[in-house]
Coordinates of C-alpha atoms in Angstrom, one line a residue:
X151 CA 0.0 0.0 0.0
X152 CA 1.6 3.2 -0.6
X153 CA 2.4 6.2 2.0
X154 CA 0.6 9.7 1.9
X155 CA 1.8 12.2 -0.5
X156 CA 1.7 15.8 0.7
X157 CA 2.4 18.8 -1.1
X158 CA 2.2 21.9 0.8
X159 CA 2.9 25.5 -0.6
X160 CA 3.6 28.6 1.5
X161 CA 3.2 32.4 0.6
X162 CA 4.9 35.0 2.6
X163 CA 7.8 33.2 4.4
X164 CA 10.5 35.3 4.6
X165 CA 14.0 34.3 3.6
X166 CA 14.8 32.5 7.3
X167 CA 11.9 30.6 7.4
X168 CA 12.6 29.6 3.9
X169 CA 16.5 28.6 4.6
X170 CA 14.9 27.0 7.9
X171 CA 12.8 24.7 5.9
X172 CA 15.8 23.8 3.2
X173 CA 17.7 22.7 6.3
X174 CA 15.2 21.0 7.5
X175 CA 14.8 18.7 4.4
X176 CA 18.6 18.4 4.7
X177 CA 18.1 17.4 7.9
X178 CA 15.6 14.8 7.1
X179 CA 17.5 13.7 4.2
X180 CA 21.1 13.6 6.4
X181 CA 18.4 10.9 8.7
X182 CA 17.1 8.7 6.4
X183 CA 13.7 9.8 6.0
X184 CA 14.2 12.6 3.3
X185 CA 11.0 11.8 1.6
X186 CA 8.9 14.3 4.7
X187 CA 10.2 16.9 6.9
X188 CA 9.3 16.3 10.9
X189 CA 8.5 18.8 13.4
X190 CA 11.6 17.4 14.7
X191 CA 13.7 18.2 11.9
X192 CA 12.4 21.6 11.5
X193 CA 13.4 22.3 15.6
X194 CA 16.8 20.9 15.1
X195 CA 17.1 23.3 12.0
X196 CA 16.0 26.4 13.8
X197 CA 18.8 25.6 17.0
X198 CA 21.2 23.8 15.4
X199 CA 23.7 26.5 13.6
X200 CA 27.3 24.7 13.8
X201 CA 27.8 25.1 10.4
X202 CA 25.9 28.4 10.2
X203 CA 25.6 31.9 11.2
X204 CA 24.0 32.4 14.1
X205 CA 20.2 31.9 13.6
X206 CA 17.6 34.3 14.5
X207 CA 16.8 32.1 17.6
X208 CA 20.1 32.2 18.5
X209 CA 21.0 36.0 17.5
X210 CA 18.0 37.4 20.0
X211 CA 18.7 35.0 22.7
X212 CA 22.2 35.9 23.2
X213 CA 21.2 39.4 22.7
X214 CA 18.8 39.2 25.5
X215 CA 22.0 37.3 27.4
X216 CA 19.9 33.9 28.3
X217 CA 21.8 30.8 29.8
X218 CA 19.4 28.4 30.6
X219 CA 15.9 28.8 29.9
X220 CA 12.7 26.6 30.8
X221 CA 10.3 26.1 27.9
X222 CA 8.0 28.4 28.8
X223 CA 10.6 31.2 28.8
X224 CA 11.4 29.8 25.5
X225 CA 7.7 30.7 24.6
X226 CA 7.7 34.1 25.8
X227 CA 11.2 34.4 24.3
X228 CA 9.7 33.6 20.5
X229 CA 6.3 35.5 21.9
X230 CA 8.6 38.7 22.3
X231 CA 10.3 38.5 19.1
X232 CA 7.4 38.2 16.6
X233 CA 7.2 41.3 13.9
X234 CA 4.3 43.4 14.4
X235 CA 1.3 43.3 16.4
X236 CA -2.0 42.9 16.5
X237 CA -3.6 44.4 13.6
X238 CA -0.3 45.3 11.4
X239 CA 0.4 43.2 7.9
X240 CA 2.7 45.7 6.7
X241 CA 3.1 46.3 3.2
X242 CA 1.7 42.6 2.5
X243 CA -0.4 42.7 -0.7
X244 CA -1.7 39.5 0.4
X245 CA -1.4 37.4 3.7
X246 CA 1.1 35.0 3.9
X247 CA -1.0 31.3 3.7
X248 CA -0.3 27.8 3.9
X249 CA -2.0 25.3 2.0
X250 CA -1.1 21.9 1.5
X251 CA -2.9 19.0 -0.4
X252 CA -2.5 15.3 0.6
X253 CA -3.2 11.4 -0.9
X254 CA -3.5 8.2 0.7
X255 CA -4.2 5.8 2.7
X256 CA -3.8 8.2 5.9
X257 CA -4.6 11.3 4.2
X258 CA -7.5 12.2 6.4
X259 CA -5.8 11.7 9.4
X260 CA -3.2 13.6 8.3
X261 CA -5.7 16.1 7.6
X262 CA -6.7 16.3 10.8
X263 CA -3.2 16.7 12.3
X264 CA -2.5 19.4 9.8
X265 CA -5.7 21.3 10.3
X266 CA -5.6 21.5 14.3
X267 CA -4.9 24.5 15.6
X268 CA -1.5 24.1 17.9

């Protein structure tokens, strides 16, 4: 029986979420599964910058001069550093979107996943 197929398009990303993504399918390539990006691989691509410059993450953390943090300083950390607020798209001439469409033998339960709100 064959595996889902998912092809998913996003508008809008800026260029680091776009070079996050690339290193994520390296990533999930470099492990053996390089036929779907994880969650996982997309974390390890946004903290992982050994052979990178530093990464937005990283650059704001050690500006804000963080050791150790617990995950939900973590959360207020990425909370603080989102563009904008409430209300401002900028210059957008259309809000950034994700869309993906799926086949298969799991493809509404992948739906499902994919359509929850985190």
């Amino acid at each position: 029986m064959a595996e889902h197929q998912s092809v998913t398009t996003i508008t809008g990303a800026n260029a680091s979420v776009i070079a996050a993504l690339r290193r994520a399918a390296e990533i999930a390539a470099e492990q053996g599964h390089g036929d779907v990006i994880c969650w996982e691989d997309l974390l390890l691509a946004l903290l992982d910058t050994a052979d990178a410059p530093p990464s937005p993450l990283e650059y704001h953390w050690k500006q804000r001069g963080f050791d150790a943090l617990t995950l939900d300083g973590l959360r207020d950390l990425a909370r603080s550093i989102v563009p904008g607020g409430p209300g401002s798209d900028g210059d957008a001439a259309e809000p950034a979107t994700v869309t993906f469409e799926v086949t298969g033998p799991y493809a509404e339960e992948f739906r499902v996943v994919a359509e929850r709100r985190q």
